[in-house]
Coordinates of C-alpha atoms and ligand atoms in Angstrom, one line a residue:
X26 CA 0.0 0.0 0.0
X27 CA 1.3 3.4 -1.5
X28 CA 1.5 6.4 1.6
X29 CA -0.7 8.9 2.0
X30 CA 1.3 11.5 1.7
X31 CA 4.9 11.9 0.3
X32 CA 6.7 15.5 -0.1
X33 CA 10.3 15.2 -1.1
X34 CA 12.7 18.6 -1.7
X35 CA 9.8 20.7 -1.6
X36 CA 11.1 24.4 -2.5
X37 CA 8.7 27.5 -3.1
X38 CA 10.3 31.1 -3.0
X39 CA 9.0 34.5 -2.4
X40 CA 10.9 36.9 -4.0
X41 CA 14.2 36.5 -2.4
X42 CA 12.3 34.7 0.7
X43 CA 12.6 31.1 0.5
X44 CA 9.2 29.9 2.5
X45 CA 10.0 26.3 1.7
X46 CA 13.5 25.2 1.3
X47 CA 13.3 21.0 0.7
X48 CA 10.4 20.9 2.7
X49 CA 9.8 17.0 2.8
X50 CA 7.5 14.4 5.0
X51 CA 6.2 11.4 4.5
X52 CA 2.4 10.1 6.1
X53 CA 1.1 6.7 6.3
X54 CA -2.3 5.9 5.3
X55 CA -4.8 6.5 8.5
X56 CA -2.3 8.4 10.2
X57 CA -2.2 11.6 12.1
X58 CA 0.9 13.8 11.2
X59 CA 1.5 16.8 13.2
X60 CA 3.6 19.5 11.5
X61 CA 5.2 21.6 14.0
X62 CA 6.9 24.9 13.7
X63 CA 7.0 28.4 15.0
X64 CA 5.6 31.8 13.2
X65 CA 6.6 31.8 9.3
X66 CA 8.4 28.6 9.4
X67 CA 6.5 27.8 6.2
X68 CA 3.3 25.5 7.7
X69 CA 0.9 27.0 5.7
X70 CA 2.8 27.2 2.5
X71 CA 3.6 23.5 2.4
X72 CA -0.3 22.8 3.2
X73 CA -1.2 25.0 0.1
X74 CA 1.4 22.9 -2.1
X75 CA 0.0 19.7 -0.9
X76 CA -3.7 20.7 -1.8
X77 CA -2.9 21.9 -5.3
X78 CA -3.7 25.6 -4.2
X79 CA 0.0 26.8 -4.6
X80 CA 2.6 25.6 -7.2
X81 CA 5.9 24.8 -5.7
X82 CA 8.9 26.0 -7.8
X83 CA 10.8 22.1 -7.0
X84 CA 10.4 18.9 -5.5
X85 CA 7.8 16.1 -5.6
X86 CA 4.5 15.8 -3.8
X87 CA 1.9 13.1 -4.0
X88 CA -1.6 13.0 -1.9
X89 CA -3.2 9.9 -2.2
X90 CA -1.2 8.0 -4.9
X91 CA -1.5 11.1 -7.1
X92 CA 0.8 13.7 -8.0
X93 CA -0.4 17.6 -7.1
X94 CA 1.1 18.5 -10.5
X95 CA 0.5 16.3 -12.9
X96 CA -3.1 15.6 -11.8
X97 CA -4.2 18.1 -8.8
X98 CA -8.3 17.0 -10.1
X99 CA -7.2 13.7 -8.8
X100 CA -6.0 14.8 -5.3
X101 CA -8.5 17.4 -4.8
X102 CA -11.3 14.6 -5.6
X103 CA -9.7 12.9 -2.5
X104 CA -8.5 15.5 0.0
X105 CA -10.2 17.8 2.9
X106 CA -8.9 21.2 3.9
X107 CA -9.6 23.1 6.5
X108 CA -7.7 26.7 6.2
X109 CA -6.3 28.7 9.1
X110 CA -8.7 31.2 8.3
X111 CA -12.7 29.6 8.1
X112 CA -15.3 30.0 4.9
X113 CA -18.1 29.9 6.8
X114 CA -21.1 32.7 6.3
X115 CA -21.9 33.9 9.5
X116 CA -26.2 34.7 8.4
X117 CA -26.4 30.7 7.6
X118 CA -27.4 28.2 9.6
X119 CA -24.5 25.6 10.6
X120 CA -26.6 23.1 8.8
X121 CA -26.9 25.7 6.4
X122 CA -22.8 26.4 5.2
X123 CA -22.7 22.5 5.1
X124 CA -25.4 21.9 2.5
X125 CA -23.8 24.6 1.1
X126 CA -20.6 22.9 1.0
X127 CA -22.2 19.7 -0.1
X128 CA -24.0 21.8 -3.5
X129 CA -20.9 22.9 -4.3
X130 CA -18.6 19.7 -4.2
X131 CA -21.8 18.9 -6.5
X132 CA -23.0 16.0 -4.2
X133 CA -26.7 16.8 -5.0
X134 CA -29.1 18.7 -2.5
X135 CA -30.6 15.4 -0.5
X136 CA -27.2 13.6 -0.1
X137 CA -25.8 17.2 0.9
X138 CA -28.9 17.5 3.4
X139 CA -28.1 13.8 4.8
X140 CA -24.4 14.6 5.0
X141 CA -25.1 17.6 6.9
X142 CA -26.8 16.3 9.5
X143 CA -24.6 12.8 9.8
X144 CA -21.2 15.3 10.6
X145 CA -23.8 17.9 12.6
X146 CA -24.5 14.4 15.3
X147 CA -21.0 13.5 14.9
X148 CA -19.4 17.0 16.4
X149 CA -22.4 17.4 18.9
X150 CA -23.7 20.4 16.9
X151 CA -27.0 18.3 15.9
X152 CA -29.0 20.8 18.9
X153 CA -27.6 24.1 17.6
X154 CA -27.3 22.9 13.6
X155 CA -30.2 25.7 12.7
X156 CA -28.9 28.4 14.6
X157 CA -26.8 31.3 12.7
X158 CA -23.3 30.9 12.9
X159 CA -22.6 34.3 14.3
X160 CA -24.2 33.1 17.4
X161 CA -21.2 30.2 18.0
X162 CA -18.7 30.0 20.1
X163 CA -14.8 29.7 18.8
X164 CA -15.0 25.8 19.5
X165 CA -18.5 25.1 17.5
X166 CA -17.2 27.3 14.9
X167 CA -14.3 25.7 14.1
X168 CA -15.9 21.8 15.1
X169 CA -18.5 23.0 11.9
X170 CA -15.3 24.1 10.0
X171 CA -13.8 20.6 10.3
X172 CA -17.6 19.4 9.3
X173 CA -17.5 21.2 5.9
X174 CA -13.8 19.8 5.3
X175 CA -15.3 16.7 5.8
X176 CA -18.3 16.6 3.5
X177 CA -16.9 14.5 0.6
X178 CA -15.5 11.9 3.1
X179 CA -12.1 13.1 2.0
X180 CA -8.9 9.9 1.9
X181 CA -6.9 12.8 3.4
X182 CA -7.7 15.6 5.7
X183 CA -5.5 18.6 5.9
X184 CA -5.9 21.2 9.1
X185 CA -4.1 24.0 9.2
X186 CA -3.8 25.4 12.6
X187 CA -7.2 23.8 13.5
X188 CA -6.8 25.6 17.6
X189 CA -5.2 28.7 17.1
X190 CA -6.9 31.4 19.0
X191 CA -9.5 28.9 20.4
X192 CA -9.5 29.0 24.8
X193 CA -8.6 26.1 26.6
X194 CA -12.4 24.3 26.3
X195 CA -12.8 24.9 22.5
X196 CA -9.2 23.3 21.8
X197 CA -10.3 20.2 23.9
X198 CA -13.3 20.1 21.6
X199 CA -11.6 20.0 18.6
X200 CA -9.2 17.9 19.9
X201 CA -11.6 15.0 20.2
X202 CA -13.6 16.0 17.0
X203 CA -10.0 15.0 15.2
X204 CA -9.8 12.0 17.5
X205 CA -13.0 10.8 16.0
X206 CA -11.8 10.7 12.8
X207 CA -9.3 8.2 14.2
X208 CA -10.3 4.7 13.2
X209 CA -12.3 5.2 10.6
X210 CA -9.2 5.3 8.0
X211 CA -9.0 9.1 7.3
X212 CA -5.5 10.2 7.0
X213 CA -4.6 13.7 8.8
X214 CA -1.8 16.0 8.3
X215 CA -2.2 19.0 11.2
X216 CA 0.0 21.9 11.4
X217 CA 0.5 23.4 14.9
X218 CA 2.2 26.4 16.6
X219 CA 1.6 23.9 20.1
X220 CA 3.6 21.4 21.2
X221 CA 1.0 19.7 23.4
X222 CA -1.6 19.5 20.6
X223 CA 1.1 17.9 18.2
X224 CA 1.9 15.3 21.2
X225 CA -2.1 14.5 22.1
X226 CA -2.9 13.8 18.6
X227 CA -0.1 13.0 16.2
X228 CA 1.4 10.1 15.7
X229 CA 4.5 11.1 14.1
X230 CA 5.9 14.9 14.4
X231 CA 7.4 16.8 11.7
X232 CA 9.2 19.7 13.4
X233 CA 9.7 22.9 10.7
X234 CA 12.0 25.6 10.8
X235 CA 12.9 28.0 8.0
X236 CA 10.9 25.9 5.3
X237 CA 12.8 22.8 5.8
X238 CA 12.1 19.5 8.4
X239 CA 14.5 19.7 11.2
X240 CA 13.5 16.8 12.8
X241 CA 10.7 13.7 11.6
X242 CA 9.5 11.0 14.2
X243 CA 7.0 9.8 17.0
X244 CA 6.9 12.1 20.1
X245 CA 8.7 9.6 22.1
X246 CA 11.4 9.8 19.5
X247 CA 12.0 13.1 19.5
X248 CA 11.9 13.3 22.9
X249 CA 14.7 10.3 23.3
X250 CA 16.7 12.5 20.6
X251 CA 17.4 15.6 23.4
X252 CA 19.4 13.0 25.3
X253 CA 16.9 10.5 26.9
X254 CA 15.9 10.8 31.1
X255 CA 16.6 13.9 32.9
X256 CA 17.0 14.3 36.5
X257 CA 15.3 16.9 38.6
X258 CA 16.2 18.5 41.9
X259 CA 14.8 20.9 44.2
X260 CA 16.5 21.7 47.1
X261 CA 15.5 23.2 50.6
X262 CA 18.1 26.4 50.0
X263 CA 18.9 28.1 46.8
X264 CA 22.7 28.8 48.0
X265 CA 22.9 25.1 47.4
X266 CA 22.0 24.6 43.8
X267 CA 26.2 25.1 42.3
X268 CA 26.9 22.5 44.9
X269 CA 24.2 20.1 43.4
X270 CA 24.6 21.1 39.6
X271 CA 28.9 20.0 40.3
X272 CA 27.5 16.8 41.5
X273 CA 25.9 16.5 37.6
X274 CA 26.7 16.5 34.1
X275 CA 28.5 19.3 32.6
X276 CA 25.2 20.4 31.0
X277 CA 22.9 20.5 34.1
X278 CA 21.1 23.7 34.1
X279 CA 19.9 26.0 37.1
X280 CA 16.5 27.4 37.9
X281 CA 17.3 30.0 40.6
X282 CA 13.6 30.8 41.0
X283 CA 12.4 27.4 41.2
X284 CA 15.6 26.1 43.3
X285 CA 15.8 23.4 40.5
X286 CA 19.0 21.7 39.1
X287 CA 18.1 19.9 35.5
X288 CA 20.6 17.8 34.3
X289 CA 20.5 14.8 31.1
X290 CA 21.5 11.7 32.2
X291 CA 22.6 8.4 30.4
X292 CA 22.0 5.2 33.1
X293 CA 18.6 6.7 35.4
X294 CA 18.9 4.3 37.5
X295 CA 23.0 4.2 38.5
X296 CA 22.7 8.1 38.2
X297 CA 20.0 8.7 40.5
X298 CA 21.4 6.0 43.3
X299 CA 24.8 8.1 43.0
X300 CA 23.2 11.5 43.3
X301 CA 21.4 10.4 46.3
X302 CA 24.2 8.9 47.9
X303 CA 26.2 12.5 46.9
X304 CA 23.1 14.7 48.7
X305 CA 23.4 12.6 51.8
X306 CA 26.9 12.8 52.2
X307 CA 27.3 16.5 51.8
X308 CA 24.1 16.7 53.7
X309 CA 21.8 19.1 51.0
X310 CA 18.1 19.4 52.0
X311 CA 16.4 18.6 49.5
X312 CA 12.5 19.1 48.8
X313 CA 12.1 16.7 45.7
X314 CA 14.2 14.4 43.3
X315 CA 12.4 13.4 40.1
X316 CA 13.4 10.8 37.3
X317 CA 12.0 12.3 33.8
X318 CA 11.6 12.3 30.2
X319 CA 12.4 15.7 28.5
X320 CA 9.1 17.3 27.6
X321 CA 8.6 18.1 23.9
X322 CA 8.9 21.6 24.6
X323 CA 12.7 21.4 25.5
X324 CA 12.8 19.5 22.0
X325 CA 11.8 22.0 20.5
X326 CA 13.7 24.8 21.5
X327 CA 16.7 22.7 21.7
X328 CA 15.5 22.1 17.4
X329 CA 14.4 25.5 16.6
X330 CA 17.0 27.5 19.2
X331 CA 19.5 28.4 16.8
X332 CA 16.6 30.1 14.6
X333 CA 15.1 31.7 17.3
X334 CA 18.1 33.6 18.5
X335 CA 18.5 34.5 14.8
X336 CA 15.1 36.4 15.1
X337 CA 15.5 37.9 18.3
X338 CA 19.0 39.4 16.7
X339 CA 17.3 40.9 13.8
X340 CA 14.5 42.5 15.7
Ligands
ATP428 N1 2.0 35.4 -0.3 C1 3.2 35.6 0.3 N2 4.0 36.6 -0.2 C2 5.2 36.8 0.4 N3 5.7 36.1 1.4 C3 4.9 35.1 1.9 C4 3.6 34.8 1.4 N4 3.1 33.8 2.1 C5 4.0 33.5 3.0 N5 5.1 34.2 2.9 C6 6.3 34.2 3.8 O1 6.8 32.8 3.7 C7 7.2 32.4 5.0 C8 6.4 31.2 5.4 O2 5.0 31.6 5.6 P1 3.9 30.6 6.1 O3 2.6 31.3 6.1 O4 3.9 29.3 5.2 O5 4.3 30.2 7.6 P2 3.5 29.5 8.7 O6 4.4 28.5 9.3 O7 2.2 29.0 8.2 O8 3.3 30.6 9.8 P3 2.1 30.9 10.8 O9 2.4 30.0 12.0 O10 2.2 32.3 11.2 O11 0.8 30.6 10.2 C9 7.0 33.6 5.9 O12 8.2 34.2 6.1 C10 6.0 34.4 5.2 O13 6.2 35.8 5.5
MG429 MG1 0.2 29.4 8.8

């Protein structure tokens, strides 16, 4: 079975700005992909190659065994999209924009009507379905979004930023909308600007910086790439933490305000037995000593430092 999704060398310039420079991912059938990357790393461009909206200057893509090239009527027969910015018409009904969306994918009104109100039940919006959209919240909004993405039971589902700008609630809601979809075969490629989203739903990460993948694997992976287990220490007194850091790698790092010593370790287990055995002899207080992985956010800025810096120079 051919993947989903396979971008190789990917490059699309504007002007003298390269927004993709060898951009390239590859998604396995009924997968969720997360593509993660800060402000202007090039998300949204590489979505807009991948649906046939934007013709990349080099490189290959192909969405669902068909090349966005040669024959984008063949991937856009099989793909869903759901923009960072919504299509929705605010004086329609939810139920409404989707039988809209239906007419125009030219699925005929009573399969359109029947669609509507199969994805309405399935994103809990059957109660509010004849209400005007202007009177939803962020979170149905954006759940009746991923509805009219979904009205000609697309192979492959792209979401770009599908949270952004939603509170706390609304991203939770979305978040198990995409879940559904889960299971029932739909491939999903998400671009996010948060690491937690890309960790709860994807299966494999794609971190993007400057148009080009910096790093491609499961969370777990990318996490194991920083260096594996950390150790945490708080102690009792702060004047203590140089004293504790010496008794860790060379790379420990100091949180003054949080009396906290970081450090990477290799063996957990023969580490944290000899830092113990180090904290009683010199006789540190300490409040807590904790055995962790490195969350994806140190990933990330450990990935995506270097660029970061860059930006903070320039402005
Ligand atoms: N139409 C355009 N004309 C000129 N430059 C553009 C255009 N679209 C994007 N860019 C530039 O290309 C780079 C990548 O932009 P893109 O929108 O793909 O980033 P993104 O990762 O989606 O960012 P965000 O998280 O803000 O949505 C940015 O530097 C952006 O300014
Ligand atoms: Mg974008």
């Amino acid at each position: 079975m051919t993947d989903a999704i396979v971008a190789e060398g990917v490059r699309k310039r504007y002007g003298d700005k390269a927004a993709l420079d060898g951009f390239g991912l590859t998604v396995a059938r009924g997968a969720v992909h997360g593509v993660l990357g800060p402000n202007g790393a090039g998300k949204t461009t590489a979505v807009r190659v991948m649906t046939t909206l934007l013709r990349a200057d080099g490189g290959r893509v192909e969405v669902a065994g068909h090349d966005v090239r040669r024959d984008p009527g063949a991937v856009r027969r099989r793909i869903g999209l759901l923009g960072q910015h919504a299509a929705l018409d605010e004086e329609l009904s939810g139920r409404q924009n989707l039988e809209m969306f239906g007419r125009l994918y030219h699925l005929g009104a009573r399969r359109s009507g029947t669609r509507a109100d199969a994805l309405l039940a399935r994103f809990g919006l059957a109660d509010t379905g004849r209400k005007a959209v202007k009177a939803y919240s962020g979170g149905m909004r954006r759940r009746l979004d991923l509805a009219a993405s979904l009205i000609t039971d697309p192979e492959v589902l792209f979401l770009d930023e599908p949270t952004t700008g939603l509170d706390p609630r609304g991203r939770a809601e979305v978040w198990d909308a995409v879940r559904s979809l889960v299971g029932d075969g739909t491939t999903v490629l998400l671009t996010t600007q948060y690491l937690e989203e890309a960790d709860q739903l994807a299966d494999r990460i794609s971190v993007v910086d400057r148009g080009r993948v910096v790093a491609d694997g499961t969370p777990d992976d990318l996490k194991a790439e920083l260096g594996g287990d950390r150790i945490d220490v708080v102690v009792h007194d702060a004047a203590q933490l140089p004293r504790v850091a010496a008794m860790l790698t060379p790379d420990a790092t100091v949180d003054a305000d949080r009396r906290l010593v970081s450090s990477p370790v290799s063996d957990r287990m023969a580490a944290l037995s000899a830092l113990v055995q180090d904290l009683r002899t010199a006789g540190v207080e300490v409040e807590d000593v904790a055995l962790r992985r490195p969350t994806l956010d140190e990933v990330f800025l450990h990935l995506t430092g270097g660029a970061q810096r860059t930006k903070e120079a320039a402005a």
